[in-house]
Coordinates of C-alpha atoms in Angstrom, one line a residue:
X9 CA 19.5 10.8 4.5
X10 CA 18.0 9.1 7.5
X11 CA 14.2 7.2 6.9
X12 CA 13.1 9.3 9.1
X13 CA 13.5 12.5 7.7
X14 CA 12.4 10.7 4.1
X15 CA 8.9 10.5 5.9
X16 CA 8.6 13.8 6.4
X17 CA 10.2 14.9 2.9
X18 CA 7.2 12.5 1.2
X19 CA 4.5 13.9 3.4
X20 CA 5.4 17.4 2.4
X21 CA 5.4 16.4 -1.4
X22 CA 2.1 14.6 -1.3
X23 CA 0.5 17.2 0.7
X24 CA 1.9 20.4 -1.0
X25 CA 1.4 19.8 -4.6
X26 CA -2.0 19.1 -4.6
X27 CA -3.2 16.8 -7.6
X28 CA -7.2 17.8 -7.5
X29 CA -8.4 17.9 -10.9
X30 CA -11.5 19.8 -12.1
X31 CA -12.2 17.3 -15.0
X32 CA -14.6 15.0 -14.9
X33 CA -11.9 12.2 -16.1
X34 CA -8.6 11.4 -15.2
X35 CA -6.5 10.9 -17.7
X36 CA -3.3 9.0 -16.5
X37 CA -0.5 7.1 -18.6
X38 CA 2.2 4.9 -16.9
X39 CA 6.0 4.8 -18.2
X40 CA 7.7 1.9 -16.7
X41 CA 8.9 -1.4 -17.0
X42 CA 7.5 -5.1 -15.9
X43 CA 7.5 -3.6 -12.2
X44 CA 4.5 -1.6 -14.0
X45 CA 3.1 -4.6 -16.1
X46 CA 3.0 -7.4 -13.4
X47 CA -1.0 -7.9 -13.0
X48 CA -1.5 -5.3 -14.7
X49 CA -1.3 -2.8 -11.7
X50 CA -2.4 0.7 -14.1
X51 CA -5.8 -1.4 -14.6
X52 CA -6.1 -2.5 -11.0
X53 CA -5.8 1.5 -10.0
X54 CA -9.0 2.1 -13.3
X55 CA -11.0 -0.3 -11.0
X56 CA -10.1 1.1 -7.7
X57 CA -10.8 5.0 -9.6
X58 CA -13.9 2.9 -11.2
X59 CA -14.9 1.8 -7.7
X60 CA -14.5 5.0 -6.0
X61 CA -16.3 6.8 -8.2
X62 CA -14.2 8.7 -10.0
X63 CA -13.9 8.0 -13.7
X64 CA -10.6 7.6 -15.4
X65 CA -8.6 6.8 -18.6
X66 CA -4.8 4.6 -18.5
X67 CA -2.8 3.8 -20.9
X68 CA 0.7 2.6 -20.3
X69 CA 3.4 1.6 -22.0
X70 CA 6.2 -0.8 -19.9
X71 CA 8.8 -2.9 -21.7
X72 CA 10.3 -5.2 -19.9
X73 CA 13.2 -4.3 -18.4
X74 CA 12.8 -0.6 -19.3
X75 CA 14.6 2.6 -17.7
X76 CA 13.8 6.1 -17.8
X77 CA 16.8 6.9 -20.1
X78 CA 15.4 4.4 -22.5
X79 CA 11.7 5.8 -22.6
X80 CA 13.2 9.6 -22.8
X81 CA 15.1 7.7 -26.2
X82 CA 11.5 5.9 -27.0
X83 CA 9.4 7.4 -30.1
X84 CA 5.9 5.3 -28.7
X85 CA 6.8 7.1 -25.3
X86 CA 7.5 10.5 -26.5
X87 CA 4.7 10.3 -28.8
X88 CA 2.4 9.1 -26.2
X89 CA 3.8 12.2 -23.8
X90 CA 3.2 14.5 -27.0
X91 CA -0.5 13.7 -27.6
X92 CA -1.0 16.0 -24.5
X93 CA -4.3 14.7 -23.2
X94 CA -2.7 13.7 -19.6
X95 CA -3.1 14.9 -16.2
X96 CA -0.3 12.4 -15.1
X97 CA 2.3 10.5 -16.7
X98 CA 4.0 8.3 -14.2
X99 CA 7.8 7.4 -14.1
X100 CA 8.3 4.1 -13.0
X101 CA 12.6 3.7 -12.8
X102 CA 14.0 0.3 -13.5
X103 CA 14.4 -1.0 -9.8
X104 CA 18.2 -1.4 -9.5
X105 CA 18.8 2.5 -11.0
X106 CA 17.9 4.4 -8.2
X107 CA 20.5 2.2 -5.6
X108 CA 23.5 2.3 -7.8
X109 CA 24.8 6.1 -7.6
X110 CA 26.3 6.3 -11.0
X111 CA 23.3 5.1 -12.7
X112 CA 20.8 7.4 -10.3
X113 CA 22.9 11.0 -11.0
X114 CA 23.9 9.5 -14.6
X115 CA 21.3 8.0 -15.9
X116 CA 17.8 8.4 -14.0
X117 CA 18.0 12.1 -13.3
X118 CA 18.7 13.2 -16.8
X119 CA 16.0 11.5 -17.7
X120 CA 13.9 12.2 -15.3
X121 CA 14.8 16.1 -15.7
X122 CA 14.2 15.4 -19.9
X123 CA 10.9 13.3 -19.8
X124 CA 9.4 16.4 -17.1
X125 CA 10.2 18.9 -19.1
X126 CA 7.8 17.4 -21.6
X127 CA 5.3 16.1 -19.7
X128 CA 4.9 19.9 -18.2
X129 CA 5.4 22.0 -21.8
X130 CA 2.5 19.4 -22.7
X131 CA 0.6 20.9 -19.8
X132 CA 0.4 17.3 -17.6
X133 CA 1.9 16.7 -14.2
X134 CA 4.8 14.3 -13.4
X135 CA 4.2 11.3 -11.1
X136 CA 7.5 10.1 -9.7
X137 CA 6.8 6.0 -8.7
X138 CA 8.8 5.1 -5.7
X139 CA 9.7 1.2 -6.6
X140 CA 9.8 -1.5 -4.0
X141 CA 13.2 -3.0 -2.7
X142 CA 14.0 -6.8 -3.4
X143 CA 12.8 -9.3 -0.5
X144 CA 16.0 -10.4 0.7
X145 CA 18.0 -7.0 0.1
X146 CA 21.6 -8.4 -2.2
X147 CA 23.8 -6.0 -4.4
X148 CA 22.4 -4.5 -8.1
X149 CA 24.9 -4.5 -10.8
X150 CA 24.6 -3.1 -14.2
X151 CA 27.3 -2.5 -16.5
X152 CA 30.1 -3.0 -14.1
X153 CA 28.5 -0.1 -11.8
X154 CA 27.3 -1.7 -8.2
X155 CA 25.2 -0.7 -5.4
X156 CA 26.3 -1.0 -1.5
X157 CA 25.6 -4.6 -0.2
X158 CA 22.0 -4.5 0.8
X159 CA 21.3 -6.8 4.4
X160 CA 17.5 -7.2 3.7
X161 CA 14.7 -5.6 1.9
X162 CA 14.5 -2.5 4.1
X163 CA 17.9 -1.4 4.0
X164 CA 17.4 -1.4 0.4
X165 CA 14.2 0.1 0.6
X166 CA 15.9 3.3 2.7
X167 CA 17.8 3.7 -0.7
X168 CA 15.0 3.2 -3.3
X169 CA 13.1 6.1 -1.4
X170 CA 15.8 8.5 -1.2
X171 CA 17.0 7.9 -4.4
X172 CA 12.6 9.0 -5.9
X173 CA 12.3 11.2 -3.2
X174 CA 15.3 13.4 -4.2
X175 CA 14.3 13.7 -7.9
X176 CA 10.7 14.4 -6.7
X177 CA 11.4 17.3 -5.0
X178 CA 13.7 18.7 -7.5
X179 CA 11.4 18.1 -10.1
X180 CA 8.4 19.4 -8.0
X181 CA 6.5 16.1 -9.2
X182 CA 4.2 14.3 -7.3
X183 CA 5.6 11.8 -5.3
X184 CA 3.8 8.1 -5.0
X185 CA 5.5 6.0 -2.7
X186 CA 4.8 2.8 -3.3
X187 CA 7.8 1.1 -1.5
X188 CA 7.0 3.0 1.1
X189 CA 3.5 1.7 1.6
X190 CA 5.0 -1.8 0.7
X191 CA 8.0 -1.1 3.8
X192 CA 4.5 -0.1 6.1
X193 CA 2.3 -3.5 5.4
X194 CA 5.4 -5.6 6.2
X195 CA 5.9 -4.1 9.3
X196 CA 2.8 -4.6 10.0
X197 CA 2.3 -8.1 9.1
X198 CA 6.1 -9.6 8.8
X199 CA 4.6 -12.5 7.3
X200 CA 3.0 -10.5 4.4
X201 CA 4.6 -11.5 1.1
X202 CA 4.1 -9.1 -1.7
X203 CA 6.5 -10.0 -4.1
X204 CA 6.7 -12.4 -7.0
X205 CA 8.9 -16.1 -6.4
X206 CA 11.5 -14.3 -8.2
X207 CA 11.9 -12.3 -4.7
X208 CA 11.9 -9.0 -7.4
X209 CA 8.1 -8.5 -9.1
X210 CA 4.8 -7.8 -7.5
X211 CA 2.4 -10.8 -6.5
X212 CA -1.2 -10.0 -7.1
X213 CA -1.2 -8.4 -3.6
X214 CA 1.9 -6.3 -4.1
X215 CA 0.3 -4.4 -7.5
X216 CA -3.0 -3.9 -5.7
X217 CA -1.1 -2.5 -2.7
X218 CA 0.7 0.0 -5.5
X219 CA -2.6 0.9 -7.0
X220 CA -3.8 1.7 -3.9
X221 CA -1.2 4.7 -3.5
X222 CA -1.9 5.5 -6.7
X223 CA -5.6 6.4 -5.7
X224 CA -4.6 7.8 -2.4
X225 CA -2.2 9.6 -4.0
X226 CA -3.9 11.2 -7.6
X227 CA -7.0 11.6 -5.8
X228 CA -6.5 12.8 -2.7
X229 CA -8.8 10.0 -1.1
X230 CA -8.7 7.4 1.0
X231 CA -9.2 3.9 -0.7
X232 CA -10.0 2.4 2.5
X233 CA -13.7 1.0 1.9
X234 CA -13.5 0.1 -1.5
X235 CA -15.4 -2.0 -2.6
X236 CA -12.8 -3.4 -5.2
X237 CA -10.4 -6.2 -3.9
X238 CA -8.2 -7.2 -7.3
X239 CA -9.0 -10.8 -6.8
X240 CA -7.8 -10.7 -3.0
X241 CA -10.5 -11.6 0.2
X242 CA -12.1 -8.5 1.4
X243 CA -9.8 -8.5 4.9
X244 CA -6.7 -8.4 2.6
X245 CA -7.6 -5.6 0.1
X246 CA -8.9 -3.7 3.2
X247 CA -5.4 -4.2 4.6
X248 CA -3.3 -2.9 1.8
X249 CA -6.1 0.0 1.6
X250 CA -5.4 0.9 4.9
X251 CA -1.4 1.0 4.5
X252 CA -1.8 2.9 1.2
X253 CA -3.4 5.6 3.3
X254 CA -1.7 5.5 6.2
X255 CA 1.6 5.8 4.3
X256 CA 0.0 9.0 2.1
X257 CA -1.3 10.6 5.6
X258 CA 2.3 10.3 6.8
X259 CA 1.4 8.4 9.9
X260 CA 4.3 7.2 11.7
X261 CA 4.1 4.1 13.8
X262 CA 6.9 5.4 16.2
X263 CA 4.4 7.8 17.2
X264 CA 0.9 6.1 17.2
X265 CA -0.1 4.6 20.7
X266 CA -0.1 1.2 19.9
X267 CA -1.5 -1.3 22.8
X268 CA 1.1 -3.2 24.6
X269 CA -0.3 -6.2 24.7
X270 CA -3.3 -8.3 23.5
X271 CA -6.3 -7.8 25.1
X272 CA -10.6 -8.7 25.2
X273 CA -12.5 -6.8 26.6
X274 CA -15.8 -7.0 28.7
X275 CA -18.7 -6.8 25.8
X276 CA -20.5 -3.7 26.2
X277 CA -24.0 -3.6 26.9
X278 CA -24.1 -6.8 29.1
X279 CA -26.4 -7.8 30.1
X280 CA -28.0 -6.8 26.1
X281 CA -30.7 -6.6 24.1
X282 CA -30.3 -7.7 21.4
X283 CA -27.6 -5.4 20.2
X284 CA -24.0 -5.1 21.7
X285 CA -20.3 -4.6 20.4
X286 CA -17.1 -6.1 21.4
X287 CA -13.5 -4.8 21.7
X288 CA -10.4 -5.9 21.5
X289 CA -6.8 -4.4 20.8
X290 CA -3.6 -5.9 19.3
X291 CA -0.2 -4.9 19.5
X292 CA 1.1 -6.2 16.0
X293 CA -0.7 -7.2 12.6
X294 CA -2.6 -10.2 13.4
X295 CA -5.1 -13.0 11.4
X296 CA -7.8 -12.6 13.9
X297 CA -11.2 -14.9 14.4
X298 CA -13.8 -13.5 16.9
X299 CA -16.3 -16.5 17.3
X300 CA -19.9 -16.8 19.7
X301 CA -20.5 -20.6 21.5
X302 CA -23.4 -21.6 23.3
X303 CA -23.5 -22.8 26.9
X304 CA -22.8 -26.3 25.5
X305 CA -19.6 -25.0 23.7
X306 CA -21.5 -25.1 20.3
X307 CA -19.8 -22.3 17.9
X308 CA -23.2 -20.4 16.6
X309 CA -21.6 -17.4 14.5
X310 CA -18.1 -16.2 13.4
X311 CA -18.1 -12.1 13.7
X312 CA -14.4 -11.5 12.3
X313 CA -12.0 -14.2 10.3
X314 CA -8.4 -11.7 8.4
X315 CA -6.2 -9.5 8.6
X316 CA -6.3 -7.0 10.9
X317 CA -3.8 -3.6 11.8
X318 CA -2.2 -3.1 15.0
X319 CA -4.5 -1.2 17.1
X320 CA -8.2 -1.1 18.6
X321 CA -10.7 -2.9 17.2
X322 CA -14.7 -3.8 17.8
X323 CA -16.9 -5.9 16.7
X324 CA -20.9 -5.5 16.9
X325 CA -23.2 -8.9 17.8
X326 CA -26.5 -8.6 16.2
X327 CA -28.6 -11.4 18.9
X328 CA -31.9 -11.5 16.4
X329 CA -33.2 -14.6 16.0
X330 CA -31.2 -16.7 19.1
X331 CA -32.7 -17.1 22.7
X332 CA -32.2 -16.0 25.9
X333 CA -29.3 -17.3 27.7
X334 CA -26.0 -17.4 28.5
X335 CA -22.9 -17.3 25.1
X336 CA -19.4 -17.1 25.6
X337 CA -16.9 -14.6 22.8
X338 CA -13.9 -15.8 22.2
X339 CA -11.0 -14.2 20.3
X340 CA -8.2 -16.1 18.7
X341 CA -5.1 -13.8 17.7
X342 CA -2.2 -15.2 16.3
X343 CA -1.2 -17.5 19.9
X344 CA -3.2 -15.0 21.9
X345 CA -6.5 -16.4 22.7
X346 CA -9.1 -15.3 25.5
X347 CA -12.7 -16.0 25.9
X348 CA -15.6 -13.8 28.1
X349 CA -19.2 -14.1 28.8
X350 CA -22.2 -12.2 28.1
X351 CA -25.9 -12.5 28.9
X352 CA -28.4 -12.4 26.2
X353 CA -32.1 -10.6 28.1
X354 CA -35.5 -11.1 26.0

């Protein structure tokens, strides 16, 4: 199954099984493995909820190395399913099941099939977790059984999707793709690394990327604008916030009109008083820094320093407090750099 149509097979399952909830409180409980555990991503998503004002209760249970077949074998998982108080219970597949065919159709979709049945006699829905594929691609093997030669991580990636996206939509279970939202920030920034040295865990930015589809995806909501970062600067988390939701939205970059170059533009008003914005557009994920100099070349503030998106941008210069006169802006954007005046009136 090409990527492409993937897209559209994860749009249609995030937006046709609606997961509003009239409760109050969320309750939401993660089966998994370390993929699950690695900075504790299930809390990460209960500060993002906590953050967005929605409250919640997690509980997980992830040992390491963990399958689905396993948990469906598990009494502290099947009791955990059985005490029925969940909205969700997330399956998180260990992450070379899904690319080896035997182990996917012998293996993870029995289980899968198994641990939904329970989940929905116990009244709760299933959340199928789309993992991540390694950072350099390689070939899984367990038990003698292989997967195809991966080239890189996005080849790999094309068969970790299909592979969650197919049981999904048997299983009618709400779809969180994660890998996919991972695939979309790499893109973007190529330099991005969300994995773990072991080239197979989460780093600290990977998890808060995951709980970020987690919220888009429970919720319904965009987690762009938290105020809840995981421990990353503000321009990062707003990043990963951004390709959460972008990936839940379905937006595809193919078709988004992306500028074809870098470009400043001509601050708007200018002459101003004492108010006026700047815009600016970049054709790829870039660290920008949008700085003000005086006539004598002396930098007097910084207006933007991260991460930004492909895209059209602004900035707005609040002038209070400095004189009349002449300033220079001047954007630095990866090796793109450009510089324009503007007139300050009192």
């Amino acid at each position: 199954m090409k990527i492409k149509n993937l897209l559209i097979f994860i749009t249609v399952i995030v937006i046709a099984i609606t997961p509003a909830r009239a409760q109050d409180t969320l309750n939401v409980l993660f089966l998994g493995n370390s993929h699950t555990y690695f900075n504790d991503m299930p809390q990460l998503f209960a500060n993002l909820s906590e953050s967005g004002g929605h409250p919640v209760i997690v509980d997980s249970h992830t040992p390491g190395g963990y399958t689905l077949e396993g948990h469906s074998l598990n009494y502290s998982s099947l009791h955990m399913i059985r005490m029925g108080i969940w909205d969700y219970v997330v399956l998180q597949e260990n992450s070379q099941y899904p690319v080896i065919n035997y182990l996917r159709y012998n293996s993870m979709y029995p289980a899968a099939r198994e641990l939904d049945s329970l989940i929905t006699f116990f009244n709760g829905t299933t959340a199928i977790f789309t993992n991540w594929g390694w950072r350099y691609g390689g070939q899984a093997e367990v038990d003698g059984h292989q997967s195809p030669f991966f080239e890189d991580y996005f080849h790999m990636q094309d068969s970790m999707t299909s592979a969650c996206t197919e049981i999904a939509i048997e299983l009618q279970a709400v779809l969180a793709p994660a890998g996919e939202a991972w695939r979309r920030a790499v893109t973007w920034d190529p330099e991005l690394v969300l994995w773990n040295p072991d080239n197979y865990h989460p780093a600290l930015n990977g998890s808060y990327l995951t709980a970020c589809v987690f919220y888009a995806t429970l919720y319904d909501e965009s987690p762009v604008g938290l105020e809840y970062s995981g421990g990353l600067n503000e321009d990062e988390a707003f990043f990963l916030q951004q390709a959460a939701w972008e990936t839940l939205t379905g937006i595809d970059d193919k078709h988004v009109q992306l500028p074809s170059s870098f470009k400043l533009y001509q601050n708007y008003p200018n002459p101003f008083n004492p108010t006026t914005m700047i815009e600016y557009a970049l054709p790829e994920a870039s660290r920008v820094t949008i700085e003000v100099y005086d006539l004598l070349g002396r930098r007097v503030e910084t207006l933007h320093d991260g991460m930004q998106t492909p895209g059209e941008h602004s900035v707005t210069w609040h002038a209070d407090g400095f004189s009349a006169g002449v300033y220079f802006y001047r954007i630095q954007a990866g090796e793109f750099s450009e510089t324009k005046k503007m007139v300050l009136l009192k």
